[in-house]
PDB file of C-alpha atoms and ligand atoms in Angstrom:
ATOM      1  CA  MET A   1      92.911 102.774 112.373  1.00  0.00           C
ATOM      2  CA  THR A   2      91.908 102.735 108.573  1.00  0.00           C
ATOM      3  CA  LYS A   3      95.227 100.726 106.322  1.00  0.00           C
ATOM      4  CA  ILE A   4      95.646 102.292 102.624  1.00  0.00           C
ATOM      5  CA  ALA A   5      98.328 100.384 100.634  1.00  0.00           C
ATOM      6  CA  ILE A   6      99.637 102.321  98.229  1.00  0.00           C
ATOM      7  CA  ILE A   7     101.278  99.971  95.265  1.00  0.00           C
ATOM      8  CA  ILE A   8     103.922 100.324  92.332  1.00  0.00           C
ATOM      9  CA  GLY A   9     102.750  99.239  89.363  1.00  0.00           C
ATOM     10  CA  SER A  10     106.115  99.208  87.556  1.00  0.00           C
ATOM     11  CA  THR A  11     108.297  96.721  87.782  1.00  0.00           C
ATOM     12  CA  ARG A  12     111.300  97.939  85.313  1.00  0.00           C
ATOM     13  CA  PRO A  13     115.048  98.128  85.914  1.00  0.00           C
ATOM     14  CA  GLY A  14     114.360 102.595  86.415  1.00  0.00           C
ATOM     15  CA  ARG A  15     111.479 102.985  86.993  1.00  0.00           C
ATOM     16  CA  ASN A  16     109.648 106.429  87.258  1.00  0.00           C
ATOM     17  CA  GLY A  17     106.344 104.516  88.917  1.00  0.00           C
ATOM     18  CA  GLU A  18     108.808 104.321  92.799  1.00  0.00           C
ATOM     19  CA  ALA A  19     109.111 108.586  92.873  1.00  0.00           C
ATOM     20  CA  VAL A  20     105.623 109.100  92.044  1.00  0.00           C
ATOM     21  CA  ALA A  21     104.674 106.390  95.352  1.00  0.00           C
ATOM     22  CA  ARG A  22     106.902 107.892  97.505  1.00  0.00           C
ATOM     23  CA  TRP A  23     105.926 111.695  96.604  1.00  0.00           C
ATOM     24  CA  VAL A  24     101.837 110.749  96.789  1.00  0.00           C
ATOM     25  CA  HIS A  25     103.329 108.645 100.236  1.00  0.00           C
ATOM     26  CA  ASP A  26     104.968 112.039 101.293  1.00  0.00           C
ATOM     27  CA  ILE A  27     101.808 114.209 101.198  1.00  0.00           C
ATOM     28  CA  ALA A  28      99.231 110.862 102.245  1.00  0.00           C
ATOM     29  CA  ALA A  29     101.220 110.063 105.962  1.00  0.00           C
ATOM     30  CA  LYS A  30     100.711 114.121 106.996  1.00  0.00           C
ATOM     31  CA  ARG A  31      96.824 112.409 107.530  1.00  0.00           C
ATOM     32  CA  GLN A  32      95.560 111.642 111.387  1.00  0.00           C
ATOM     33  CA  ASP A  33      92.603 110.010 108.903  1.00  0.00           C
ATOM     34  CA  ALA A  34      94.187 106.640 107.830  1.00  0.00           C
ATOM     35  CA  GLU A  35      97.173 104.843 108.282  1.00  0.00           C
ATOM     36  CA  PHE A  36      99.387 104.163 104.166  1.00  0.00           C
ATOM     37  CA  GLU A  37     102.370 102.098 102.810  1.00  0.00           C
ATOM     38  CA  LEU A  38     104.286 101.879 100.360  1.00  0.00           C
ATOM     39  CA  VAL A  39     103.855  98.066  98.884  1.00  0.00           C
ATOM     40  CA  ASP A  40     106.418  97.748  96.154  1.00  0.00           C
ATOM     41  CA  LEU A  41     105.323  94.406  93.593  1.00  0.00           C
ATOM     42  CA  LYS A  42     109.073  94.179  92.862  1.00  0.00           C
ATOM     43  CA  ASP A  43     108.740  93.102  96.281  1.00  0.00           C
ATOM     44  CA  PHE A  44     106.695  90.151  96.208  1.00  0.00           C
ATOM     45  CA  GLY A  45     108.676  88.438  93.407  1.00  0.00           C
ATOM     46  CA  LEU A  46     105.058  86.998  91.765  1.00  0.00           C
ATOM     47  CA  PRO A  47     105.250  84.868  88.287  1.00  0.00           C
ATOM     48  CA  HIS A  48     103.604  84.897  85.609  1.00  0.00           C
ATOM     49  CA  LEU A  49     100.417  83.785  87.370  1.00  0.00           C
ATOM     50  CA  ASP A  50     101.068  80.272  88.284  1.00  0.00           C
ATOM     51  CA  GLU A  51      98.252  79.335  90.084  1.00  0.00           C
ATOM     52  CA  VAL A  52      96.392  76.621  88.827  1.00  0.00           C
ATOM     53  CA  MET A  53      92.158  77.092  90.812  1.00  0.00           C
ATOM     54  CA  PRO A  54      91.326  80.920  89.546  1.00  0.00           C
ATOM     55  CA  ALA A  55      91.684  83.231  92.400  1.00  0.00           C
ATOM     56  CA  ALA A  56      87.872  83.637  93.672  1.00  0.00           C
ATOM     57  CA  MET A  57      88.611  79.418  94.933  1.00  0.00           C
ATOM     58  CA  GLY A  58      90.639  80.820  97.077  1.00  0.00           C
ATOM     59  CA  GLU A  59      92.928  77.721  97.018  1.00  0.00           C
ATOM     60  CA  TYR A  60      96.518  79.054  96.631  1.00  0.00           C
ATOM     61  CA  SER A  61      99.255  76.361  96.483  1.00  0.00           C
ATOM     62  CA  TYR A  62     102.498  79.069  96.840  1.00  0.00           C
ATOM     63  CA  PRO A  63     104.377  81.342  99.136  1.00  0.00           C
ATOM     64  CA  HIS A  64     104.133  83.720  96.920  1.00  0.00           C
ATOM     65  CA  THR A  65     100.145  84.315  96.244  1.00  0.00           C
ATOM     66  CA  ARG A  66      99.607  83.092 100.645  1.00  0.00           C
ATOM     67  CA  ALA A  67     102.359  86.083 100.959  1.00  0.00           C
ATOM     68  CA  TRP A  68     101.123  88.576  98.640  1.00  0.00           C
ATOM     69  CA  ALA A  69      97.571  87.853  99.408  1.00  0.00           C
ATOM     70  CA  ALA A  70      97.636  88.773 103.290  1.00  0.00           C
ATOM     71  CA  THR A  71      99.439  91.965 102.068  1.00  0.00           C
ATOM     72  CA  VAL A  72      96.160  92.575 100.068  1.00  0.00           C
ATOM     73  CA  ASP A  73      93.693  91.285 102.555  1.00  0.00           C
ATOM     74  CA  SER A  74      95.687  94.055 105.460  1.00  0.00           C
ATOM     75  CA  PHE A  75      93.721  97.128 103.610  1.00  0.00           C
ATOM     76  CA  ASP A  76      90.838  98.616 103.317  1.00  0.00           C
ATOM     77  CA  GLY A  77      91.965 100.434 100.303  1.00  0.00           C
ATOM     78  CA  TYR A  78      94.283 100.808  98.090  1.00  0.00           C
ATOM     79  CA  VAL A  79      95.828 103.355  95.986  1.00  0.00           C
ATOM     80  CA  PHE A  80      96.953 102.331  92.419  1.00  0.00           C
ATOM     81  CA  VAL A  81     100.224 102.733  90.764  1.00  0.00           C
ATOM     82  CA  THR A  82     100.411 103.128  87.987  1.00  0.00           C
ATOM     83  CA  PRO A  83     102.004 103.735  84.569  1.00  0.00           C
ATOM     84  CA  GLU A  84      99.942 103.785  81.504  1.00  0.00           C
ATOM     85  CA  TYR A  85     101.485 100.858  78.635  1.00  0.00           C
ATOM     86  CA  ASN A  86     100.214 101.011  75.258  1.00  0.00           C
ATOM     87  CA  HIS A  87      96.801 102.556  76.347  1.00  0.00           C
ATOM     88  CA  SER A  88      96.734 100.496  79.494  1.00  0.00           C
ATOM     89  CA  THR A  89      98.388  99.175  82.501  1.00  0.00           C
ATOM     90  CA  SER A  90     101.435  97.376  83.477  1.00  0.00           C
ATOM     91  CA  GLY A  91     101.482  93.469  83.064  1.00  0.00           C
ATOM     92  CA  ALA A  92     103.013  93.583  86.304  1.00  0.00           C
ATOM     93  CA  LEU A  93     100.224  95.017  88.087  1.00  0.00           C
ATOM     94  CA  LYS A  94      97.336  93.364  85.979  1.00  0.00           C
ATOM     95  CA  ASN A  95      99.564  90.113  86.601  1.00  0.00           C
ATOM     96  CA  ALA A  96      99.135  91.041  90.595  1.00  0.00           C
ATOM     97  CA  ILE A  97      95.505  91.579  90.509  1.00  0.00           C
ATOM     98  CA  ASP A  98      94.977  88.532  88.375  1.00  0.00           C
ATOM     99  CA  PHE A  99      96.333  86.212  91.364  1.00  0.00           C
ATOM    100  CA  LEU A 100      93.843  87.312  93.764  1.00  0.00           C
ATOM    101  CA  TYR A 101      89.647  87.747  94.609  1.00  0.00           C
ATOM    102  CA  ALA A 102      88.372  87.577  97.641  1.00  0.00           C
ATOM    103  CA  GLU A 103      91.672  90.033  99.508  1.00  0.00           C
ATOM    104  CA  TRP A 104      90.751  92.534  96.580  1.00  0.00           C
ATOM    105  CA  ASN A 105      86.238  92.434  97.606  1.00  0.00           C
ATOM    106  CA  ASN A 106      84.379  95.534  99.163  1.00  0.00           C
ATOM    107  CA  LYS A 107      87.361  97.380  99.498  1.00  0.00           C
ATOM    108  CA  ALA A 108      87.976 101.037  97.530  1.00  0.00           C
ATOM    109  CA  ALA A 109      90.913 102.427  95.499  1.00  0.00           C
ATOM    110  CA  GLY A 110      92.180 105.347  93.601  1.00  0.00           C
ATOM    111  CA  PHE A 111      94.033 105.561  91.282  1.00  0.00           C
ATOM    112  CA  VAL A 112      97.658 107.680  90.137  1.00  0.00           C
ATOM    113  CA  SER A 113      98.610 107.640  86.805  1.00  0.00           C
ATOM    114  CA  TYR A 114     101.816 108.965  84.359  1.00  0.00           C
ATOM    115  CA  GLY A 115     101.798 109.366  81.189  1.00  0.00           C
ATOM    116  CA  SER A 116     102.408 111.559  77.622  1.00  0.00           C
ATOM    117  CA  ALA A 117      98.316 111.728  77.820  1.00  0.00           C
ATOM    118  CA  GLY A 118      98.805 111.842  82.039  1.00  0.00           C
ATOM    119  CA  GLY A 119      97.920 107.866  81.981  1.00  0.00           C
ATOM    120  CA  THR A 120      94.452 108.540  82.301  1.00  0.00           C
ATOM    121  CA  ARG A 121      94.300 105.098  79.124  1.00  0.00           C
ATOM    122  CA  ALA A 122      96.070 102.990  81.527  1.00  0.00           C
ATOM    123  CA  VAL A 123      93.181 104.732  84.305  1.00  0.00           C
ATOM    124  CA  GLU A 124      89.859 102.866  82.243  1.00  0.00           C
ATOM    125  CA  HIS A 125      90.829  99.622  82.088  1.00  0.00           C
ATOM    126  CA  LEU A 126      92.104  99.283  85.897  1.00  0.00           C
ATOM    127  CA  ARG A 127      88.369 100.533  86.413  1.00  0.00           C
ATOM    128  CA  LEU A 128      86.831  97.744  84.205  1.00  0.00           C
ATOM    129  CA  VAL A 129      88.835  95.250  85.791  1.00  0.00           C
ATOM    130  CA  MET A 130      88.262  97.042  89.326  1.00  0.00           C
ATOM    131  CA  GLY A 131      84.089  96.218  88.997  1.00  0.00           C
ATOM    132  CA  GLU A 132      84.719  92.361  88.277  1.00  0.00           C
ATOM    133  CA  LEU A 133      87.138  92.434  91.463  1.00  0.00           C
ATOM    134  CA  GLN A 134      84.028  93.642  93.301  1.00  0.00           C
ATOM    135  CA  VAL A 135      85.859  97.063  94.385  1.00  0.00           C
ATOM    136  CA  ALA A 136      84.665 101.149  95.305  1.00  0.00           C
ATOM    137  CA  ASP A 137      87.047 102.864  92.639  1.00  0.00           C
ATOM    138  CA  VAL A 138      86.804 106.681  93.845  1.00  0.00           C
ATOM    139  CA  ARG A 139      85.745 110.010  90.654  1.00  0.00           C
ATOM    140  CA  ALA A 140      89.105 112.375  92.302  1.00  0.00           C
ATOM    141  CA  GLN A 141      92.041 110.908  90.699  1.00  0.00           C
ATOM    142  CA  VAL A 142      95.717 112.115  89.830  1.00  0.00           C
ATOM    143  CA  ALA A 143      97.029 112.042  85.804  1.00  0.00           C
ATOM    144  CA  LEU A 144     100.533 113.209  86.213  1.00  0.00           C
ATOM    145  CA  SER A 145     102.041 114.426  82.231  1.00  0.00           C
ATOM    146  CA  LEU A 146     105.273 113.353  81.087  1.00  0.00           C
ATOM    147  CA  PHE A 147     105.673 116.664  79.655  1.00  0.00           C
ATOM    148  CA  THR A 148     104.444 119.257  82.880  1.00  0.00           C
ATOM    149  CA  ASP A 149     104.996 116.904  85.816  1.00  0.00           C
ATOM    150  CA  PHE A 150     108.752 115.483  85.334  1.00  0.00           C
ATOM    151  CA  GLU A 151     111.863 116.570  84.047  1.00  0.00           C
ATOM    152  CA  HIS A 152     113.063 114.922  80.969  1.00  0.00           C
ATOM    153  CA  PHE A 153     110.056 112.943  80.929  1.00  0.00           C
ATOM    154  CA  SER A 154     112.287 111.019  84.493  1.00  0.00           C
ATOM    155  CA  VAL A 155     112.337 113.261  87.381  1.00  0.00           C
ATOM    156  CA  LEU A 156     109.439 113.577  89.264  1.00  0.00           C
ATOM    157  CA  ASN A 157     108.515 117.359  89.681  1.00  0.00           C
ATOM    158  CA  PRO A 158     104.639 117.923  89.897  1.00  0.00           C
ATOM    159  CA  ALA A 159     102.951 121.012  89.009  1.00  0.00           C
ATOM    160  CA  ALA A 160     101.544 122.640  92.493  1.00  0.00           C
ATOM    161  CA  HIS A 161      97.585 121.600  91.770  1.00  0.00           C
ATOM    162  CA  GLN A 162      98.584 118.147  91.429  1.00  0.00           C
ATOM    163  CA  GLU A 163      99.044 117.865  95.846  1.00  0.00           C
ATOM    164  CA  ASP A 164      95.650 118.830  96.036  1.00  0.00           C
ATOM    165  CA  ALA A 165      94.544 116.488  93.659  1.00  0.00           C
ATOM    166  CA  VAL A 166      96.211 113.610  95.697  1.00  0.00           C
ATOM    167  CA  THR A 167      94.261 115.170  98.795  1.00  0.00           C
ATOM    168  CA  ALA A 168      91.395 114.786  97.249  1.00  0.00           C
ATOM    169  CA  MET A 169      91.383 110.978  95.977  1.00  0.00           C
ATOM    170  CA  LEU A 170      92.692 110.136  99.909  1.00  0.00           C
ATOM    171  CA  ASP A 171      89.798 111.692 100.973  1.00  0.00           C
ATOM    172  CA  GLN A 172      87.306 109.627  98.895  1.00  0.00           C
ATOM    173  CA  VAL A 173      89.344 106.494  99.400  1.00  0.00           C
ATOM    174  CA  VAL A 174      89.722 106.616 103.007  1.00  0.00           C
ATOM    175  CA  ALA A 175      86.310 107.246 103.132  1.00  0.00           C
ATOM    176  CA  TRP A 176      84.864 104.344 100.838  1.00  0.00           C
ATOM    177  CA  GLY A 177      86.902 102.079 102.415  1.00  0.00           C
ATOM    178  CA  GLU A 178      85.780 102.723 106.106  1.00  0.00           C
ATOM    179  CA  ALA A 179      82.476 102.857 104.597  1.00  0.00           C
ATOM    180  CA  LEU A 180      82.803  99.532 102.973  1.00  0.00           C
ATOM    181  CA  ARG A 181      83.374  98.555 106.688  1.00  0.00           C
ATOM    182  CA  PRO A 182      80.769  96.312 107.520  1.00  0.00           C
ATOM    183  CA  LEU A 183      80.878  94.374 104.367  1.00  0.00           C
ATOM    184  CA  ARG A 184      84.089  93.532 104.952  1.00  0.00           C
ATOM    185  CA  GLN A 185      83.255  91.878 108.317  1.00  0.00           C
TER     186      GLN A 185
HETATM  187  C1  FMN B 221     106.388  98.956  76.598  1.00  0.00           C
HETATM  188  C2  FMN B 221     106.007 100.645  77.187  1.00  0.00           C
HETATM  189  C3  FMN B 221     104.871 101.067  76.279  1.00  0.00           C
HETATM  190  C4  FMN B 221     104.564 102.432  76.457  1.00  0.00           C
HETATM  191  N1  FMN B 221     103.156 102.317  76.419  1.00  0.00           N
HETATM  192  C5  FMN B 221     102.427 104.201  76.653  1.00  0.00           C
HETATM  193  C6  FMN B 221     101.543 105.012  75.748  1.00  0.00           C
HETATM  194  O1  FMN B 221     100.739 104.251  75.346  1.00  0.00           O
HETATM  195  N2  FMN B 221     101.465 106.143  76.158  1.00  0.00           N
HETATM  196  C7  FMN B 221     102.132 106.787  76.691  1.00  0.00           C
HETATM  197  O2  FMN B 221     101.514 107.702  77.534  1.00  0.00           O
HETATM  198  N3  FMN B 221     103.283 106.151  77.101  1.00  0.00           N
HETATM  199  C8  FMN B 221     103.976 105.031  77.513  1.00  0.00           C
HETATM  200  N4  FMN B 221     104.536 105.021  77.789  1.00  0.00           N
HETATM  201  C9  FMN B 221     105.790 105.565  78.567  1.00  0.00           C
HETATM  202  C10 FMN B 221     105.379 105.362  79.833  1.00  0.00           C
HETATM  203  O3  FMN B 221     104.291 105.664  80.206  1.00  0.00           O
HETATM  204  C11 FMN B 221     106.547 105.961  80.501  1.00  0.00           C
HETATM  205  O4  FMN B 221     107.656 105.611  80.003  1.00  0.00           O
HETATM  206  C12 FMN B 221     106.285 105.539  82.564  1.00  0.00           C
HETATM  207  O5  FMN B 221     107.660 106.244  82.660  1.00  0.00           O
HETATM  208  C13 FMN B 221     106.439 104.183  82.313  1.00  0.00           C
HETATM  209  O6  FMN B 221     106.489 104.169  83.651  1.00  0.00           O
HETATM  210  P1  FMN B 221     107.819 103.043  84.394  1.00  0.00           P
HETATM  211  O7  FMN B 221     108.903 104.100  84.516  1.00  0.00           O
HETATM  212  O8  FMN B 221     107.200 103.578  86.176  1.00  0.00           O
HETATM  213  O9  FMN B 221     107.454 102.128  84.250  1.00  0.00           O
HETATM  214  C14 FMN B 221     105.130 103.890  77.470  1.00  0.00           C
HETATM  215  C15 FMN B 221     106.580 103.066  78.109  1.00  0.00           C
HETATM  216  C16 FMN B 221     106.657 101.627  77.889  1.00  0.00           C
HETATM  217  C17 FMN B 221     107.996 100.951  77.825  1.00  0.00           C
END
């Protein structure tokens, strides 16, 4: 069975990211075509990148890197749930991505972003990063507005059409995650 991680890209106390990721997971869990798992960066306690060798060498020195690598490696695709911080993704998510290389290769990815402009600028940056990691990022994406999909900028209450957007994005992530399997073997 195809396995897709829904990665919570914010570690900030009081973050909106956890509610967004749980909402995505609730929608995904109704599907029969893949297994979906929440992956919370907070659970990995990654420091700022502290590996001596570049990730592409695959020589991981620390238990925290190996634990993160084993988790990322176990999935066929990813949904990155990202906030927009200063027109980009969070430092925590970029740092976690930078720790690894081969574990990301030939996988599929989709994005769920949130911010005053739907977090779309964070996703544009992430798409550039995906290219370097040989991740196939799908076109369909979910952009949640802090003004119309949250109450008081802090309580998630997505507009009705957003569930359809999640479904369209997941359709593509599952399809590409499966299609790329021969390259991973
Ligand atoms: C450091 C920082 C920078 C931010 N920069 C932007 C921004 O450039 N554009 C935007 O739309 N929202 C911006 N915001 C608002 C966040 O998108 C919003 O607070 C969101 O809930 C943050 O995600 P989180 O709660 O999961 O951490 C910023 C928030 C923080 C904390």
